[in-house]
PDB file of C-alpha atoms in Angstrom:
ATOM      1  CA  MET A   1     189.981 330.574 -24.009  1.00 75.00           C
ATOM      2  CA  ILE A   2     193.244 328.990 -23.860  1.00 79.00           C
ATOM      3  CA  GLN A   3     193.932 328.868 -20.062  1.00 81.00           C
ATOM      4  CA  GLU A   4     191.936 329.362 -16.934  1.00 81.00           C
ATOM      5  CA  THR A   5     193.453 329.334 -13.351  1.00 77.00           C
ATOM      6  CA  SER A   6     191.296 328.535 -10.166  1.00 68.00           C
ATOM      7  CA  LEU A   7     191.681 330.229  -6.608  1.00 64.00           C
ATOM      8  CA  ASN A   8     194.204 327.695  -5.504  1.00 64.00           C
ATOM      9  CA  GLN A   9     196.463 328.700  -8.452  1.00 61.00           C
ATOM     10  CA  HIS A  10     196.097 325.380 -10.268  1.00 74.00           C
ATOM     11  CA  SER A  11     196.193 326.300 -14.257  1.00 85.00           C
ATOM     12  CA  SER A  12     193.856 324.029 -16.742  1.00 90.00           C
ATOM     13  CA  LEU A  13     195.010 324.303 -20.444  1.00 93.00           C
ATOM     14  CA  TYR A  14     192.394 323.875 -23.083  1.00 95.00           C
ATOM     15  CA  ILE A  15     192.922 322.079 -26.780  1.00 94.00           C
ATOM     16  CA  TYR A  16     190.641 322.662 -29.716  1.00 94.00           C
ATOM     17  CA  THR A  17     190.103 320.699 -32.692  1.00 88.00           C
ATOM     18  CA  ASP A  18     192.043 322.864 -34.946  1.00 81.00           C
ATOM     19  CA  GLN A  19     193.792 326.391 -34.771  1.00 79.00           C
ATOM     20  CA  ASN A  20     190.428 328.070 -36.226  1.00 75.00           C
ATOM     21  CA  SER A  21     188.024 326.163 -34.210  1.00 84.00           C
ATOM     22  CA  TYR A  22     186.160 326.793 -30.888  1.00 89.00           C
ATOM     23  CA  GLU A  23     185.305 323.301 -30.394  1.00 92.00           C
ATOM     24  CA  PRO A  24     187.222 321.825 -27.590  1.00 95.00           C
ATOM     25  CA  LEU A  25     188.945 318.898 -27.654  1.00 95.00           C
ATOM     26  CA  ALA A  26     191.095 318.294 -24.499  1.00 96.00           C
ATOM     27  CA  ARG A  27     191.955 320.051 -21.254  1.00 95.00           C
ATOM     28  CA  ILE A  28     195.088 319.243 -19.373  1.00 94.00           C
ATOM     29  CA  ASP A  29     194.671 319.642 -15.437  1.00 91.00           C
ATOM     30  CA  PRO A  30     197.392 319.388 -12.425  1.00 86.00           C
ATOM     31  CA  ASP A  31     196.402 317.358  -9.529  1.00 79.00           C
ATOM     32  CA  GLY A  32     197.309 317.841  -5.915  1.00 70.00           C
ATOM     33  CA  ASN A  33     201.004 316.627  -6.766  1.00 75.00           C
ATOM     34  CA  TYR A  34     201.039 318.978  -9.689  1.00 74.00           C
ATOM     35  CA  GLU A  35     200.994 315.958 -12.082  1.00 86.00           C
ATOM     36  CA  GLN A  36     199.251 316.793 -15.180  1.00 91.00           C
ATOM     37  CA  HIS A  37     196.110 314.852 -16.491  1.00 93.00           C
ATOM     38  CA  ILE A  38     194.381 314.876 -19.988  1.00 95.00           C
ATOM     39  CA  ARG A  39     190.657 315.001 -19.968  1.00 96.00           C
ATOM     40  CA  TYR A  40     188.877 314.619 -23.121  1.00 97.00           C
ATOM     41  CA  PHE A  41     185.817 316.297 -24.485  1.00 97.00           C
ATOM     42  CA  HIS A  42     182.906 314.438 -26.293  1.00 96.00           C
ATOM     43  CA  THR A  43     180.956 316.991 -28.039  1.00 94.00           C
ATOM     44  CA  ASP A  44     177.252 317.506 -29.338  1.00 90.00           C
ATOM     45  CA  LEU A  45     176.687 318.098 -33.287  1.00 83.00           C
ATOM     46  CA  ASN A  46     177.187 321.728 -32.564  1.00 86.00           C
ATOM     47  CA  GLY A  47     180.463 321.301 -30.712  1.00 89.00           C
ATOM     48  CA  ALA A  48     179.052 321.820 -27.052  1.00 93.00           C
ATOM     49  CA  PRO A  49     180.591 319.678 -24.571  1.00 96.00           C
ATOM     50  CA  GLU A  50     178.386 316.633 -23.244  1.00 96.00           C
ATOM     51  CA  GLU A  51     180.972 314.567 -21.339  1.00 97.00           C
ATOM     52  CA  LEU A  52     184.262 314.903 -20.172  1.00 97.00           C
ATOM     53  CA  THR A  53     186.590 311.673 -19.631  1.00 97.00           C
ATOM     54  CA  ASP A  54     189.870 310.571 -18.491  1.00 95.00           C
ATOM     55  CA  GLU A  55     192.590 308.891 -20.238  1.00 92.00           C
ATOM     56  CA  ASN A  56     191.051 305.438 -19.595  1.00 94.00           C
ATOM     57  CA  GLY A  57     187.421 306.539 -20.922  1.00 94.00           C
ATOM     58  CA  LYS A  58     186.017 306.899 -17.357  1.00 96.00           C
ATOM     59  CA  ILE A  59     183.312 309.793 -17.380  1.00 97.00           C
ATOM     60  CA  LEU A  60     184.325 312.565 -14.928  1.00 97.00           C
ATOM     61  CA  TRP A  61     181.533 315.265 -15.978  1.00 97.00           C
ATOM     62  CA  GLU A  62     178.337 314.877 -17.874  1.00 97.00           C
ATOM     63  CA  CYS A  63     175.401 317.298 -18.917  1.00 96.00           C
ATOM     64  CA  SER A  64     172.453 317.369 -21.389  1.00 95.00           C
ATOM     65  CA  PHE A  65     171.066 320.161 -22.585  1.00 94.00           C
ATOM     66  CA  GLN A  66     167.847 321.671 -24.057  1.00 92.00           C
ATOM     67  CA  LEU A  67     167.744 322.751 -27.901  1.00 87.00           C
ATOM     68  CA  TRP A  68     169.424 326.527 -26.888  1.00 93.00           C
ATOM     69  CA  GLY A  69     171.546 325.311 -24.600  1.00 94.00           C
ATOM     70  CA  LYS A  70     169.911 325.329 -21.042  1.00 94.00           C
ATOM     71  CA  ARG A  71     171.089 322.334 -18.703  1.00 94.00           C
ATOM     72  CA  ILE A  72     168.337 319.572 -18.155  1.00 94.00           C
ATOM     73  CA  HIS A  73     170.819 317.964 -15.841  1.00 94.00           C
ATOM     74  CA  GLU A  74     174.691 318.084 -15.047  1.00 96.00           C
ATOM     75  CA  ILE A  75     176.680 315.407 -13.142  1.00 96.00           C
ATOM     76  CA  GLU A  76     180.013 315.669 -11.633  1.00 95.00           C
ATOM     77  CA  HIS A  77     181.336 312.105 -11.255  1.00 96.00           C
ATOM     78  CA  GLU A  78     184.410 313.502  -9.873  1.00 92.00           C
ATOM     79  CA  PRO A  79     185.010 316.943  -8.206  1.00 89.00           C
ATOM     80  CA  ILE A  80     185.768 318.922 -11.702  1.00 89.00           C
ATOM     81  CA  GLU A  81     183.865 321.975 -12.936  1.00 91.00           C
ATOM     82  CA  GLN A  82     183.165 322.199 -16.439  1.00 95.00           C
ATOM     83  CA  ASN A  83     181.964 325.732 -17.530  1.00 96.00           C
ATOM     84  CA  LEU A  84     182.176 325.646 -21.423  1.00 97.00           C
ATOM     85  CA  ARG A  85     179.258 325.489 -23.368  1.00 96.00           C
ATOM     86  CA  TYR A  86     178.255 326.391 -27.060  1.00 95.00           C
ATOM     87  CA  GLN A  87     181.437 327.247 -29.224  1.00 93.00           C
ATOM     88  CA  GLY A  88     183.130 330.272 -27.539  1.00 93.00           C
ATOM     89  CA  GLN A  89     180.731 330.179 -24.257  1.00 95.00           C
ATOM     90  CA  TYR A  90     181.765 330.079 -20.748  1.00 96.00           C
ATOM     91  CA  LEU A  91     179.205 329.690 -17.811  1.00 97.00           C
ATOM     92  CA  ASP A  92     179.002 332.433 -15.325  1.00 96.00           C
ATOM     93  CA  ARG A  93     177.570 330.283 -12.470  1.00 95.00           C
ATOM     94  CA  GLU A  94     176.542 333.189 -10.432  1.00 94.00           C
ATOM     95  CA  THR A  95     174.106 334.151 -13.143  1.00 96.00           C
ATOM     96  CA  GLY A  96     173.637 331.541 -15.115  1.00 96.00           C
ATOM     97  CA  LEU A  97     174.382 333.689 -18.402  1.00 97.00           C
ATOM     98  CA  HIS A  98     177.021 332.277 -20.819  1.00 97.00           C
ATOM     99  CA  TYR A  99     179.967 334.914 -21.454  1.00 96.00           C
ATOM    100  CA  ASN A 100     179.953 334.887 -25.290  1.00 94.00           C
ATOM    101  CA  THR A 101     183.396 337.287 -26.147  1.00 90.00           C
ATOM    102  CA  PHE A 102     181.702 340.236 -26.881  1.00 92.00           C
ATOM    103  CA  ARG A 103     178.167 339.866 -24.808  1.00 95.00           C
ATOM    104  CA  TYR A 104     176.326 337.245 -22.992  1.00 96.00           C
ATOM    105  CA  TYR A 105     174.027 334.750 -23.944  1.00 97.00           C
ATOM    106  CA  ASP A 106     171.007 333.728 -21.802  1.00 97.00           C
ATOM    107  CA  PRO A 107     170.122 329.690 -22.900  1.00 96.00           C
ATOM    108  CA  ASP A 108     166.915 330.168 -20.652  1.00 96.00           C
ATOM    109  CA  ILE A 109     165.547 332.049 -23.408  1.00 95.00           C
ATOM    110  CA  GLY A 110     167.893 331.366 -26.437  1.00 94.00           C
ATOM    111  CA  ARG A 111     168.828 335.212 -26.992  1.00 95.00           C
ATOM    112  CA  PHE A 112     171.792 337.404 -26.183  1.00 96.00           C
ATOM    113  CA  THR A 113     171.275 339.817 -23.289  1.00 96.00           C
ATOM    114  CA  GLN A 114     173.016 342.654 -25.200  1.00 94.00           C
ATOM    115  CA  PRO A 115     172.305 344.130 -29.138  1.00 93.00           C
ATOM    116  CA  ASP A 116     174.736 342.817 -31.445  1.00 89.00           C
ATOM    117  CA  PRO A 117     178.043 345.193 -31.362  1.00 88.00           C
ATOM    118  CA  ILE A 118     178.396 345.010 -35.061  1.00 81.00           C
ATOM    119  CA  GLY A 119     174.488 346.268 -35.367  1.00 84.00           C
ATOM    120  CA  LEU A 120     172.611 345.081 -38.602  1.00 77.00           C
ATOM    121  CA  LEU A 121     175.812 343.471 -39.954  1.00 66.00           C
ATOM    122  CA  GLY A 122     175.144 340.624 -37.810  1.00 67.00           C
ATOM    123  CA  GLY A 123     171.320 340.189 -38.829  1.00 70.00           C
ATOM    124  CA  PHE A 124     168.105 342.359 -38.315  1.00 76.00           C
ATOM    125  CA  ASN A 125     167.542 340.733 -35.068  1.00 85.00           C
ATOM    126  CA  LEU A 126     170.013 342.196 -32.833  1.00 90.00           C
ATOM    127  CA  TYR A 127     169.730 339.614 -30.262  1.00 92.00           C
ATOM    128  CA  GLN A 128     169.131 336.611 -32.259  1.00 90.00           C
ATOM    129  CA  TYR A 129     171.845 333.910 -31.539  1.00 90.00           C
ATOM    130  CA  ALA A 130     171.373 331.365 -34.621  1.00 84.00           C
ATOM    131  CA  PRO A 131     168.728 330.310 -36.801  1.00 80.00           C
ATOM    132  CA  ASN A 132     169.201 326.869 -35.538  1.00 80.00           C
ATOM    133  CA  GLY A 133     171.051 325.839 -31.930  1.00 83.00           C
ATOM    134  CA  LEU A 134     171.878 322.475 -33.159  1.00 79.00           C
ATOM    135  CA  THR A 135     173.576 323.390 -36.685  1.00 76.00           C
ATOM    136  CA  TRP A 136     174.976 326.940 -36.254  1.00 82.00           C
ATOM    137  CA  ILE A 137     177.398 328.581 -33.859  1.00 85.00           C
ATOM    138  CA  ASP A 138     178.314 332.392 -32.836  1.00 88.00           C
ATOM    139  CA  PRO A 139     181.598 331.967 -30.914  1.00 88.00           C
ATOM    140  CA  LEU A 140     182.615 335.851 -30.850  1.00 87.00           C
ATOM    141  CA  GLY A 141     178.855 337.120 -30.155  1.00 87.00           C
ATOM    142  CA  TRP A 142     178.710 338.901 -33.615  1.00 79.00           C
ATOM    143  CA  SER A 143     177.133 336.853 -36.263  1.00 71.00           C
ATOM    144  CA  CYS A 144     176.487 333.285 -36.576  1.00 69.00           C
ATOM    145  CA  GLY A 145     178.225 330.790 -38.845  1.00 65.00           C
ATOM    146  CA  SER A 146     177.537 327.033 -39.944  1.00 64.00           C
ATOM    147  CA  SER A 147     178.749 324.282 -37.333  1.00 65.00           C
ATOM    148  CA  LYS A 148     180.862 321.261 -38.070  1.00 68.00           C
ATOM    149  CA  GLY A 149     177.635 319.134 -39.196  1.00 75.00           C
ATOM    150  CA  PHE A 150     177.160 321.528 -41.726  1.00 80.00           C
ATOM    151  CA  LYS A 151     180.581 321.881 -42.902  1.00 79.00           C
ATOM    152  CA  ARG A 152     180.630 318.251 -42.909  1.00 83.00           C
ATOM    153  CA  ARG A 153     177.951 318.022 -45.188  1.00 88.00           C
ATOM    154  CA  ASN A 154     179.535 320.787 -47.435  1.00 89.00           C
ATOM    155  CA  SER A 155     182.870 318.923 -47.805  1.00 90.00           C
ATOM    156  CA  VAL A 156     180.867 316.139 -49.846  1.00 92.00           C
ATOM    157  CA  THR A 157     178.538 318.340 -51.389  1.00 94.00           C
ATOM    158  CA  THR A 158     181.058 320.994 -52.883  1.00 94.00           C
ATOM    159  CA  ARG A 159     182.822 317.968 -54.793  1.00 94.00           C
ATOM    160  CA  TRP A 160     179.766 317.761 -56.829  1.00 96.00           C
ATOM    161  CA  VAL A 161     179.142 321.567 -57.678  1.00 95.00           C
ATOM    162  CA  ASN A 162     180.826 322.160 -61.000  1.00 94.00           C
ATOM    163  CA  ARG A 163     179.875 318.591 -62.089  1.00 94.00           C
ATOM    164  CA  LEU A 164     176.152 318.759 -61.630  1.00 95.00           C
ATOM    165  CA  THR A 165     175.025 322.608 -61.768  1.00 93.00           C
ATOM    166  CA  GLY A 166     172.732 323.365 -64.379  1.00 88.00           C
ATOM    167  CA  LYS A 167     173.121 319.510 -65.789  1.00 92.00           C
ATOM    168  CA  LYS A 168     170.446 317.034 -66.572  1.00 89.00           C
ATOM    169  CA  ALA A 169     170.758 313.423 -65.499  1.00 91.00           C
ATOM    170  CA  SER A 170     171.562 312.888 -69.460  1.00 92.00           C
ATOM    171  CA  ASP A 171     174.389 315.124 -69.160  1.00 93.00           C
ATOM    172  CA  VAL A 172     176.077 313.389 -66.815  1.00 94.00           C
ATOM    173  CA  HIS A 173     174.753 309.708 -66.905  1.00 96.00           C
ATOM    174  CA  ASP A 174     177.974 308.346 -69.055  1.00 95.00           C
ATOM    175  CA  TYR A 175     180.277 309.998 -66.483  1.00 95.00           C
ATOM    176  CA  LEU A 176     178.606 308.549 -63.318  1.00 96.00           C
ATOM    177  CA  ILE A 177     178.366 305.041 -64.870  1.00 96.00           C
ATOM    178  CA  SER A 178     182.098 305.102 -65.992  1.00 96.00           C
ATOM    179  CA  LYS A 179     182.786 305.956 -62.072  1.00 94.00           C
ATOM    180  CA  GLY A 180     180.909 303.050 -60.919  1.00 94.00           C
ATOM    181  CA  TRP A 181     177.331 304.554 -59.984  1.00 97.00           C
ATOM    182  CA  THR A 182     173.930 302.693 -60.850  1.00 96.00           C
ATOM    183  CA  VAL A 183     171.030 304.247 -61.978  1.00 96.00           C
ATOM    184  CA  THR A 184     167.805 303.900 -60.591  1.00 93.00           C
ATOM    185  CA  ASN A 185     163.769 305.152 -61.425  1.00 88.00           C
ATOM    186  CA  PRO A 186     162.388 304.916 -58.027  1.00 84.00           C
ATOM    187  CA  GLN A 187     158.950 306.625 -58.936  1.00 76.00           C
ATOM    188  CA  SER A 188     158.657 304.310 -62.202  1.00 76.00           C
ATOM    189  CA  LYS A 189     155.428 302.578 -61.416  1.00 80.00           C
ATOM    190  CA  ASN A 190     153.635 305.804 -60.108  1.00 79.00           C
ATOM    191  CA  HIS A 191     153.006 307.856 -63.127  1.00 74.00           C
ATOM    192  CA  ASN A 192     151.459 310.468 -60.760  1.00 74.00           C
ATOM    193  CA  THR A 193     154.452 311.713 -59.048  1.00 75.00           C
ATOM    194  CA  ILE A 194     157.577 313.934 -60.386  1.00 75.00           C
ATOM    195  CA  GLN A 195     160.229 311.052 -62.018  1.00 84.00           C
ATOM    196  CA  HIS A 196     163.470 311.169 -60.466  1.00 90.00           C
ATOM    197  CA  ILE A 197     166.490 309.597 -61.639  1.00 94.00           C
ATOM    198  CA  VAL A 198     168.858 308.587 -58.780  1.00 96.00           C
ATOM    199  CA  TYR A 199     172.402 307.456 -58.970  1.00 97.00           C
ATOM    200  CA  VAL A 200     173.705 304.990 -56.295  1.00 96.00           C
ATOM    201  CA  LYS A 201     177.224 304.168 -55.272  1.00 96.00           C
ATOM    202  CA  THR A 202     178.883 302.180 -52.527  1.00 93.00           C
ATOM    203  CA  THR A 203     182.397 303.003 -51.688  1.00 88.00           C
ATOM    204  CA  LYS A 204     185.106 300.616 -50.316  1.00 85.00           C
ATOM    205  CA  SER A 205     184.642 301.731 -46.881  1.00 81.00           C
ATOM    206  CA  GLY A 206     181.131 300.523 -47.183  1.00 84.00           C
ATOM    207  CA  VAL A 207     179.544 304.336 -47.380  1.00 88.00           C
ATOM    208  CA  THR A 208     176.404 304.557 -49.899  1.00 94.00           C
ATOM    209  CA  TYR A 209     175.864 308.013 -51.553  1.00 95.00           C
ATOM    210  CA  ARG A 210     172.804 309.424 -53.772  1.00 95.00           C
ATOM    211  CA  LEU A 211     172.747 311.591 -56.415  1.00 97.00           C
ATOM    212  CA  ASP A 212     169.116 312.537 -56.951  1.00 95.00           C
ATOM    213  CA  TYR A 213     168.127 314.427 -60.067  1.00 94.00           C
ATOM    214  CA  HIS A 214     164.722 316.413 -59.583  1.00 90.00           C
ATOM    215  CA  PRO A 215     163.069 317.270 -62.806  1.00 86.00           C
ATOM    216  CA  GLY A 216     161.393 320.718 -62.982  1.00 74.00           C
ATOM    217  CA  GLY A 217     158.077 319.576 -62.910  1.00 62.00           C
ATOM    218  CA  SER A 218     154.863 320.759 -64.448  1.00 61.00           C
ATOM    219  CA  ALA A 219     151.594 322.660 -63.597  1.00 61.00           C
ATOM    220  CA  SER A 220     149.954 319.128 -62.622  1.00 61.00           C
ATOM    221  CA  GLN A 221     153.061 317.870 -60.996  1.00 62.00           C
ATOM    222  CA  PRO A 222     154.655 321.196 -59.366  1.00 66.00           C
ATOM    223  CA  ASN A 223     158.528 321.332 -58.127  1.00 67.00           C
ATOM    224  CA  ILE A 224     158.668 322.959 -54.738  1.00 72.00           C
ATOM    225  CA  HIS A 225     161.694 324.534 -55.983  1.00 74.00           C
ATOM    226  CA  GLY A 226     160.868 325.717 -59.382  1.00 74.00           C
ATOM    227  CA  ASN A 227     163.333 324.205 -61.952  1.00 82.00           C
ATOM    228  CA  ASP A 228     165.434 321.019 -61.882  1.00 86.00           C
ATOM    229  CA  TYR A 229     167.997 320.392 -59.353  1.00 92.00           C
ATOM    230  CA  TRP A 230     170.483 317.726 -57.623  1.00 95.00           C
ATOM    231  CA  LYS A 231     169.935 316.514 -54.158  1.00 95.00           C
ATOM    232  CA  VAL A 232     172.812 314.625 -52.438  1.00 96.00           C
ATOM    233  CA  TYR A 233     172.308 311.993 -49.956  1.00 95.00           C
ATOM    234  CA  LYS A 234     174.401 309.533 -47.707  1.00 93.00           C
ATOM    235  CA  SER A 235     172.746 306.466 -46.417  1.00 87.00           C
ATOM    236  CA  THR A 236     173.114 306.164 -42.824  1.00 69.00           C
ATOM    237  CA  GLY A 237     171.511 302.448 -42.385  1.00 72.00           C
ATOM    238  CA  LYS A 238     170.135 303.594 -39.163  1.00 71.00           C
ATOM    239  CA  GLY A 239     166.897 305.467 -40.724  1.00 72.00           C
ATOM    240  CA  PRO A 240     166.278 307.972 -43.308  1.00 80.00           C
ATOM    241  CA  ASP A 241     169.185 308.977 -45.805  1.00 87.00           C
ATOM    242  CA  GLU A 242     170.899 312.177 -44.777  1.00 90.00           C
ATOM    243  CA  ILE A 243     170.846 315.237 -47.010  1.00 91.00           C
ATOM    244  CA  LEU A 244     173.958 316.253 -47.528  1.00 94.00           C
ATOM    245  CA  GLY A 245     173.167 319.257 -50.034  1.00 94.00           C
ATOM    246  CA  ARG A 246     171.276 320.768 -52.772  1.00 94.00           C
ATOM    247  CA  ILE A 247     172.451 321.928 -56.095  1.00 95.00           C
ATOM    248  CA  GLY A 248     170.315 323.891 -58.671  1.00 89.00           C
ATOM    249  CA  TYR A 249     170.520 326.988 -60.681  1.00 88.00           C
ATOM    250  CA  GLY A 250     168.635 329.879 -62.337  1.00 85.00           C
ATOM    251  CA  GLU A 251     165.303 330.596 -60.478  1.00 80.00           C
ATOM    252  CA  PHE A 252     166.056 327.854 -58.003  1.00 80.00           C
ATOM    253  CA  LYS A 253     163.516 329.073 -55.269  1.00 80.00           C
ATOM    254  CA  ASN A 254     162.105 328.594 -51.654  1.00 79.00           C
ATOM    255  CA  TYR A 255     165.248 327.413 -49.917  1.00 80.00           C
ATOM    256  CA  ASP A 256     165.420 330.354 -47.304  1.00 77.00           C
ATOM    257  CA  ARG A 257     164.321 327.800 -44.422  1.00 72.00           C
ATOM    258  CA  ILE A 258     166.886 325.008 -45.393  1.00 79.00           C
ATOM    259  CA  LYS A 259     169.994 325.573 -42.655  1.00 74.00           C
ATOM    260  CA  ASP A 260     171.113 322.111 -42.040  1.00 77.00           C
ATOM    261  CA  SER A 261     172.478 321.363 -45.277  1.00 86.00           C
ATOM    262  CA  PRO A 262     174.318 323.565 -48.112  1.00 89.00           C
ATOM    263  CA  VAL A 263     172.273 324.989 -51.046  1.00 91.00           C
ATOM    264  CA  TYR A 264     174.304 326.100 -54.124  1.00 94.00           C
ATOM    265  CA  ILE A 265     172.987 328.127 -57.102  1.00 91.00           C
ATOM    266  CA  ASP A 266     174.957 328.661 -60.474  1.00 93.00           C
ATOM    267  CA  GLY A 267     177.890 327.535 -57.934  1.00 92.00           C
ATOM    268  CA  LYS A 268     177.401 329.818 -55.216  1.00 91.00           C
ATOM    269  CA  LEU A 269     176.869 328.732 -51.798  1.00 90.00           C
ATOM    270  CA  MET A 270     173.638 330.590 -50.690  1.00 86.00           C
ATOM    271  CA  ASN A 271     173.046 329.673 -46.796  1.00 80.00           C
ATOM    272  CA  GLY A 272     176.333 329.056 -45.012  1.00 68.00           C
ATOM    273  CA  GLN A 273     179.854 330.601 -44.385  1.00 58.00           C
TER     274      GLN A 273
END
């Protein structure tokens, strides 16, 4: 949606994060004197609005949601109505359903109310919204795609796909060391576990990344994914490190439930768009 007009003929103009995005960035509203004011959206990981503020940062509207978009509470600090929900969705306040371009979505059950208009091309479950409401989006009501969180992780992981696909730590050791990475062996004191080799580097901006090489394992020390692979991490400094992606090859398996970060096999992205 680009513009909406209320009963009093006041029009609101919507601005999005980029020309191909459904994630709202701001809206421009006129007041009673027809002066225009910019309101800024503050969104969740999946691009759903959580707050609307004015030019000075004052909160005008806020709402918290359950995982599949059902409202927990909604507060209007100013007389302003905000109906955008998940990306591409607009709240119908009479029914509580979300208009999702080509069909309606019910946030109470996390499902569409009509079957997918593109049939099985959108998946076997004709009423499913997405595998995960936090990291996947379906702005057209056709077929879901990865969210900004997935895309952010993928933007880092994809830099390493060609360099690490099918490579063992010994194959890339000299290159990583020459680029300022340091090598560690975190499992060296525990011989009963698979011996990972981890490369660590902190950027000039203070962000720490880890490239974790997982060996293929053995009968006594099995690797859940079958053969060896790499896992890319980012250290947050506020808890567990964030997994940015996995890079495997050949018979890499058991990745079908990984939805929040990219999985590459033989250079091909297996779980995102």
